[in-house]
PDB file of C-alpha atoms and ligand atoms in Angstrom:
ATOM      1  CA  MET A   1     102.763 126.741  79.050  1.00  0.00           C
ATOM      2  CA  LEU A   2     105.165 125.035  81.486  1.00  0.00           C
ATOM      3  CA  SER A   3     105.849 121.940  80.615  1.00  0.00           C
ATOM      4  CA  GLN A   4     105.500 118.585  83.644  1.00  0.00           C
ATOM      5  CA  SER A   5     108.588 118.678  84.866  1.00  0.00           C
ATOM      6  CA  LEU A   6     108.946 121.986  85.431  1.00  0.00           C
ATOM      7  CA  GLN A   7     106.014 122.428  87.223  1.00  0.00           C
ATOM      8  CA  ASP A   8     106.570 119.564  89.175  1.00  0.00           C
ATOM      9  CA  ALA A   9     109.422 120.332  90.067  1.00  0.00           C
ATOM     10  CA  LEU A  10     108.147 124.682  91.358  1.00  0.00           C
ATOM     11  CA  ASN A  11     105.043 122.464  93.159  1.00  0.00           C
ATOM     12  CA  GLU A  12     108.022 121.007  94.730  1.00  0.00           C
ATOM     13  CA  GLN A  13     109.382 124.307  96.410  1.00  0.00           C
ATOM     14  CA  ILE A  14     105.907 125.844  97.282  1.00  0.00           C
ATOM     15  CA  LYS A  15     106.518 123.034  99.728  1.00  0.00           C
ATOM     16  CA  ASN A  16     109.365 123.949 100.383  1.00  0.00           C
ATOM     17  CA  GLU A  17     109.159 127.674 101.290  1.00  0.00           C
ATOM     18  CA  PHE A  18     105.945 126.418 103.640  1.00  0.00           C
ATOM     19  CA  TYR A  19     108.245 123.954 104.972  1.00  0.00           C
ATOM     20  CA  SER A  20     110.269 126.916 105.592  1.00  0.00           C
ATOM     21  CA  ALA A  21     107.357 128.696 106.649  1.00  0.00           C
ATOM     22  CA  HIS A  22     106.787 126.213 110.207  1.00  0.00           C
ATOM     23  CA  VAL A  23     110.354 126.073 110.383  1.00  0.00           C
ATOM     24  CA  TYR A  24     110.450 130.223 111.296  1.00  0.00           C
ATOM     25  CA  LEU A  25     107.049 129.503 113.193  1.00  0.00           C
ATOM     26  CA  ALA A  26     107.742 126.493 115.379  1.00  0.00           C
ATOM     27  CA  MET A  27     111.471 129.201 116.855  1.00  0.00           C
ATOM     28  CA  SER A  28     108.803 131.808 117.274  1.00  0.00           C
ATOM     29  CA  SER A  29     107.323 129.842 119.567  1.00  0.00           C
ATOM     30  CA  TRP A  30     110.945 128.299 121.022  1.00  0.00           C
ATOM     31  CA  PHE A  31     111.565 132.578 121.348  1.00  0.00           C
ATOM     32  CA  GLU A  32     108.659 133.150 122.584  1.00  0.00           C
ATOM     33  CA  ASP A  33     108.860 130.011 125.196  1.00  0.00           C
ATOM     34  CA  LYS A  34     112.118 131.805 126.780  1.00  0.00           C
ATOM     35  CA  GLY A  35     110.821 135.242 127.463  1.00  0.00           C
ATOM     36  CA  LEU A  36     113.101 136.583 124.218  1.00  0.00           C
ATOM     37  CA  PRO A  37     110.196 138.325 122.186  1.00  0.00           C
ATOM     38  CA  GLY A  38     112.286 140.220 120.091  1.00  0.00           C
ATOM     39  CA  PHE A  39     113.720 136.885 118.849  1.00  0.00           C
ATOM     40  CA  ALA A  40     109.870 135.591 118.460  1.00  0.00           C
ATOM     41  CA  LYS A  41     109.440 138.799 116.590  1.00  0.00           C
ATOM     42  CA  TRP A  42     111.723 138.578 114.128  1.00  0.00           C
ATOM     43  CA  MET A  43     111.498 134.508 113.482  1.00  0.00           C
ATOM     44  CA  ARG A  44     107.584 135.288 113.090  1.00  0.00           C
ATOM     45  CA  VAL A  45     108.085 138.514 110.245  1.00  0.00           C
ATOM     46  CA  GLN A  46     110.229 135.512 108.186  1.00  0.00           C
ATOM     47  CA  TYR A  47     107.853 133.622 108.489  1.00  0.00           C
ATOM     48  CA  GLY A  48     105.104 135.904 106.803  1.00  0.00           C
ATOM     49  CA  GLU A  49     107.914 136.208 104.269  1.00  0.00           C
ATOM     50  CA  GLU A  50     108.094 132.373 103.470  1.00  0.00           C
ATOM     51  CA  LEU A  51     104.516 132.274 103.069  1.00  0.00           C
ATOM     52  CA  GLU A  52     105.154 135.237 100.514  1.00  0.00           C
ATOM     53  CA  HIS A  53     107.367 133.327  98.669  1.00  0.00           C
ATOM     54  CA  GLY A  54     105.757 129.873  98.307  1.00  0.00           C
ATOM     55  CA  LEU A  55     102.314 132.524  97.567  1.00  0.00           C
ATOM     56  CA  LYS A  56     104.878 134.419  94.767  1.00  0.00           C
ATOM     57  CA  ILE A  57     105.778 130.164  93.478  1.00  0.00           C
ATOM     58  CA  PHE A  58     102.098 129.084  93.031  1.00  0.00           C
ATOM     59  CA  ASP A  59     100.276 132.388  91.720  1.00  0.00           C
ATOM     60  CA  PHE A  60     103.061 131.740  88.978  1.00  0.00           C
ATOM     61  CA  ILE A  61     102.319 128.392  88.221  1.00  0.00           C
ATOM     62  CA  ASN A  62      98.732 129.369  88.021  1.00  0.00           C
ATOM     63  CA  ASP A  63      99.269 132.504  85.253  1.00  0.00           C
ATOM     64  CA  ARG A  64     101.197 130.197  83.265  1.00  0.00           C
ATOM     65  CA  ASP A  65      98.394 128.246  83.135  1.00  0.00           C
ATOM     66  CA  GLY A  66      99.300 125.298  84.878  1.00  0.00           C
ATOM     67  CA  ARG A  67      97.938 123.712  88.540  1.00  0.00           C
ATOM     68  CA  ALA A  68      99.628 125.142  91.793  1.00  0.00           C
ATOM     69  CA  LEU A  69      99.720 122.280  94.211  1.00  0.00           C
ATOM     70  CA  VAL A  70      98.900 122.416  97.907  1.00  0.00           C
ATOM     71  CA  LEU A  71     101.240 119.446  99.476  1.00  0.00           C
ATOM     72  CA  GLY A  72     101.710 118.346 102.361  1.00  0.00           C
ATOM     73  CA  PHE A  73     105.454 117.437 104.619  1.00  0.00           C
ATOM     74  CA  ASP A  74     106.595 116.570 108.039  1.00  0.00           C
ATOM     75  CA  ALA A  75     106.039 118.995 111.106  1.00  0.00           C
ATOM     76  CA  PRO A  76     109.540 121.074 111.828  1.00  0.00           C
ATOM     77  CA  PRO A  77     112.073 120.344 114.756  1.00  0.00           C
ATOM     78  CA  ALA A  78     110.454 122.383 118.156  1.00  0.00           C
ATOM     79  CA  ASP A  79     113.872 122.420 120.167  1.00  0.00           C
ATOM     80  CA  TRP A  80     116.924 123.591 120.397  1.00  0.00           C
ATOM     81  CA  LYS A  81     119.576 124.071 122.529  1.00  0.00           C
ATOM     82  CA  SER A  82     120.038 127.923 122.559  1.00  0.00           C
ATOM     83  CA  PRO A  83     119.557 131.315 120.774  1.00  0.00           C
ATOM     84  CA  LEU A  84     123.297 130.053 118.372  1.00  0.00           C
ATOM     85  CA  ASP A  85     121.897 126.728 117.038  1.00  0.00           C
ATOM     86  CA  VAL A  86     118.022 127.999 116.978  1.00  0.00           C
ATOM     87  CA  PHE A  87     120.334 130.581 113.869  1.00  0.00           C
ATOM     88  CA  GLU A  88     122.499 128.036 112.935  1.00  0.00           C
ATOM     89  CA  ASN A  89     119.939 125.244 111.875  1.00  0.00           C
ATOM     90  CA  SER A  90     118.322 128.880 109.869  1.00  0.00           C
ATOM     91  CA  TYR A  91     121.456 129.292 108.344  1.00  0.00           C
ATOM     92  CA  ALA A  92     121.532 126.016 106.991  1.00  0.00           C
ATOM     93  CA  HIS A  93     118.919 125.599 106.500  1.00  0.00           C
ATOM     94  CA  GLU A  94     118.934 129.205 103.816  1.00  0.00           C
ATOM     95  CA  GLN A  95     122.004 127.489 101.914  1.00  0.00           C
ATOM     96  CA  LYS A  96     119.796 124.371 101.503  1.00  0.00           C
ATOM     97  CA  VAL A  97     116.598 126.454  99.606  1.00  0.00           C
ATOM     98  CA  THR A  98     119.516 128.314  97.842  1.00  0.00           C
ATOM     99  CA  ALA A  99     120.797 125.098  96.416  1.00  0.00           C
ATOM    100  CA  MET A 100     117.478 123.970  95.563  1.00  0.00           C
ATOM    101  CA  ILE A 101     116.554 127.915  94.188  1.00  0.00           C
ATOM    102  CA  ASN A 102     119.679 126.784  91.795  1.00  0.00           C
ATOM    103  CA  ASN A 103     118.386 123.503  91.103  1.00  0.00           C
ATOM    104  CA  LEU A 104     115.276 125.022  90.683  1.00  0.00           C
ATOM    105  CA  TYR A 105     117.132 127.793  87.610  1.00  0.00           C
ATOM    106  CA  ALA A 106     119.051 125.256  86.268  1.00  0.00           C
ATOM    107  CA  ILE A 107     116.346 122.969  84.890  1.00  0.00           C
ATOM    108  CA  ALA A 108     114.114 127.015  83.846  1.00  0.00           C
ATOM    109  CA  GLN A 109     117.733 126.834  82.020  1.00  0.00           C
ATOM    110  CA  LYS A 110     117.821 123.331  80.202  1.00  0.00           C
ATOM    111  CA  GLU A 111     113.917 123.682  79.019  1.00  0.00           C
ATOM    112  CA  PRO A 112     114.719 126.996  78.443  1.00  0.00           C
ATOM    113  CA  ASP A 113     111.991 129.271  79.949  1.00  0.00           C
ATOM    114  CA  TYR A 114     112.752 132.717  80.220  1.00  0.00           C
ATOM    115  CA  ALA A 115     109.906 133.574  82.517  1.00  0.00           C
ATOM    116  CA  THR A 116     110.590 130.915  85.180  1.00  0.00           C
ATOM    117  CA  LEU A 117     115.077 132.226  84.715  1.00  0.00           C
ATOM    118  CA  VAL A 118     113.088 135.689  86.064  1.00  0.00           C
ATOM    119  CA  LEU A 119     110.811 134.362  88.725  1.00  0.00           C
ATOM    120  CA  MET A 120     114.458 133.024  90.012  1.00  0.00           C
ATOM    121  CA  GLN A 121     116.120 135.140  89.638  1.00  0.00           C
ATOM    122  CA  TRP A 122     114.477 137.314  91.679  1.00  0.00           C
ATOM    123  CA  PHE A 123     114.722 134.657  94.380  1.00  0.00           C
ATOM    124  CA  ILE A 124     118.489 134.102  93.775  1.00  0.00           C
ATOM    125  CA  SER A 125     118.323 138.060  94.853  1.00  0.00           C
ATOM    126  CA  GLU A 126     116.460 137.328  98.006  1.00  0.00           C
ATOM    127  CA  GLN A 127     118.816 134.105  98.978  1.00  0.00           C
ATOM    128  CA  VAL A 128     121.952 136.161  99.549  1.00  0.00           C
ATOM    129  CA  GLU A 129     119.619 137.844 101.606  1.00  0.00           C
ATOM    130  CA  GLU A 130     118.672 135.154 103.338  1.00  0.00           C
ATOM    131  CA  GLU A 131     122.042 133.766 104.302  1.00  0.00           C
ATOM    132  CA  LYS A 132     123.020 137.090 104.896  1.00  0.00           C
ATOM    133  CA  SER A 133     120.560 138.413 107.648  1.00  0.00           C
ATOM    134  CA  ALA A 134     121.481 134.293 109.280  1.00  0.00           C
ATOM    135  CA  LYS A 135     124.242 134.868 109.047  1.00  0.00           C
ATOM    136  CA  LEU A 136     124.871 138.326 110.397  1.00  0.00           C
ATOM    137  CA  ILE A 137     122.833 137.445 113.942  1.00  0.00           C
ATOM    138  CA  VAL A 138     124.041 133.238 113.587  1.00  0.00           C
ATOM    139  CA  ASP A 139     128.133 136.201 114.195  1.00  0.00           C
ATOM    140  CA  GLN A 140     126.886 138.404 116.697  1.00  0.00           C
ATOM    141  CA  LEU A 141     125.100 135.821 119.348  1.00  0.00           C
ATOM    142  CA  LYS A 142     128.838 134.453 119.249  1.00  0.00           C
ATOM    143  CA  LEU A 143     130.339 137.565 120.450  1.00  0.00           C
ATOM    144  CA  ALA A 144     127.610 137.902 122.759  1.00  0.00           C
ATOM    145  CA  GLY A 145     127.844 134.543 123.756  1.00  0.00           C
ATOM    146  CA  ASP A 146     127.064 133.647 127.484  1.00  0.00           C
ATOM    147  CA  SER A 147     125.884 136.872 127.917  1.00  0.00           C
ATOM    148  CA  ALA A 148     122.537 138.403 129.296  1.00  0.00           C
ATOM    149  CA  SER A 149     123.055 141.735 128.676  1.00  0.00           C
ATOM    150  CA  ALA A 150     123.972 141.185 125.311  1.00  0.00           C
ATOM    151  CA  ILE A 151     121.277 138.765 124.193  1.00  0.00           C
ATOM    152  CA  LEU A 152     118.554 141.130 125.550  1.00  0.00           C
ATOM    153  CA  ILE A 153     119.695 144.496 124.045  1.00  0.00           C
ATOM    154  CA  LEU A 154     119.769 142.275 120.402  1.00  0.00           C
ATOM    155  CA  ASP A 155     116.813 141.213 121.446  1.00  0.00           C
ATOM    156  CA  ARG A 156     114.702 144.347 121.515  1.00  0.00           C
ATOM    157  CA  GLU A 157     116.737 145.818 117.316  1.00  0.00           C
ATOM    158  CA  LEU A 158     115.439 142.129 115.993  1.00  0.00           C
ATOM    159  CA  GLY A 159     112.217 143.491 117.672  1.00  0.00           C
ATOM    160  CA  ALA A 160     112.314 146.601 115.511  1.00  0.00           C
ATOM    161  CA  ARG A 161     111.948 143.934 112.629  1.00  0.00           C
ATOM    162  CA  ALA A 162     108.788 144.881 110.126  1.00  0.00           C
ATOM    163  CA  PRO A 163     107.484 142.917 107.889  1.00  0.00           C
ATOM    164  CA  ALA A 164     108.216 144.024 103.915  1.00  0.00           C
ATOM    165  CA  ASP A 165     104.778 145.094 102.194  1.00  0.00           C
ATOM    166  CA  GLY A 166     102.389 142.048 101.666  1.00  0.00           C
ATOM    167  CA  ASP A 167     103.575 140.129 104.594  1.00  0.00           C
ATOM    168  CA  ALA A 168     101.008 137.203 106.273  1.00  0.00           C
ATOM    169  CA  THR A 169     102.109 138.658 109.320  1.00  0.00           C
TER     170      THR A 169
HETATM  171 FE1  FEO B   1     112.448 131.425 101.201  1.00  0.00          FE
HETATM  172 FE2  FEO B   1     114.095 131.757 103.928  1.00  0.00          FE
HETATM  173  O1  FEO B   1     113.683 131.236 101.515  1.00  0.00           O
END
């Protein structure tokens, strides 16, 4: 059984993951509007991954005889200056999420709650991937600069991203 304080912290993280999903969905729409369907697809797949992250914690709480909550959150941003601006925001956002996950790990370690530690280990590895993929695209967009042809090539490459098994896209 989860302690109340750990359950509260995990419920907050469900909310944060669902908020992340909405951020990526908003980014996907921005790219659709700019005529970049590959970037939009990449963001749409990311949206599905974030929903899965939230549901992973949701199921974990209920499996531990706790009570998963569906909490509200603010609307995500809707506008960005450029594709690079979108991905710089995405990279910064993932760095914040990493700090949240690390904090959850620290709370679970203090109790200690071993099952939550195992779950958070999965999230810690996932965050390494999340930051890596966002940073790579930031770097590629910086290389592309103002070249429309380079951005269109990148658009085609990113459009090949497929949802992971079980993703809700
Ligand atoms: Fe669920 Fe992108 O972290």
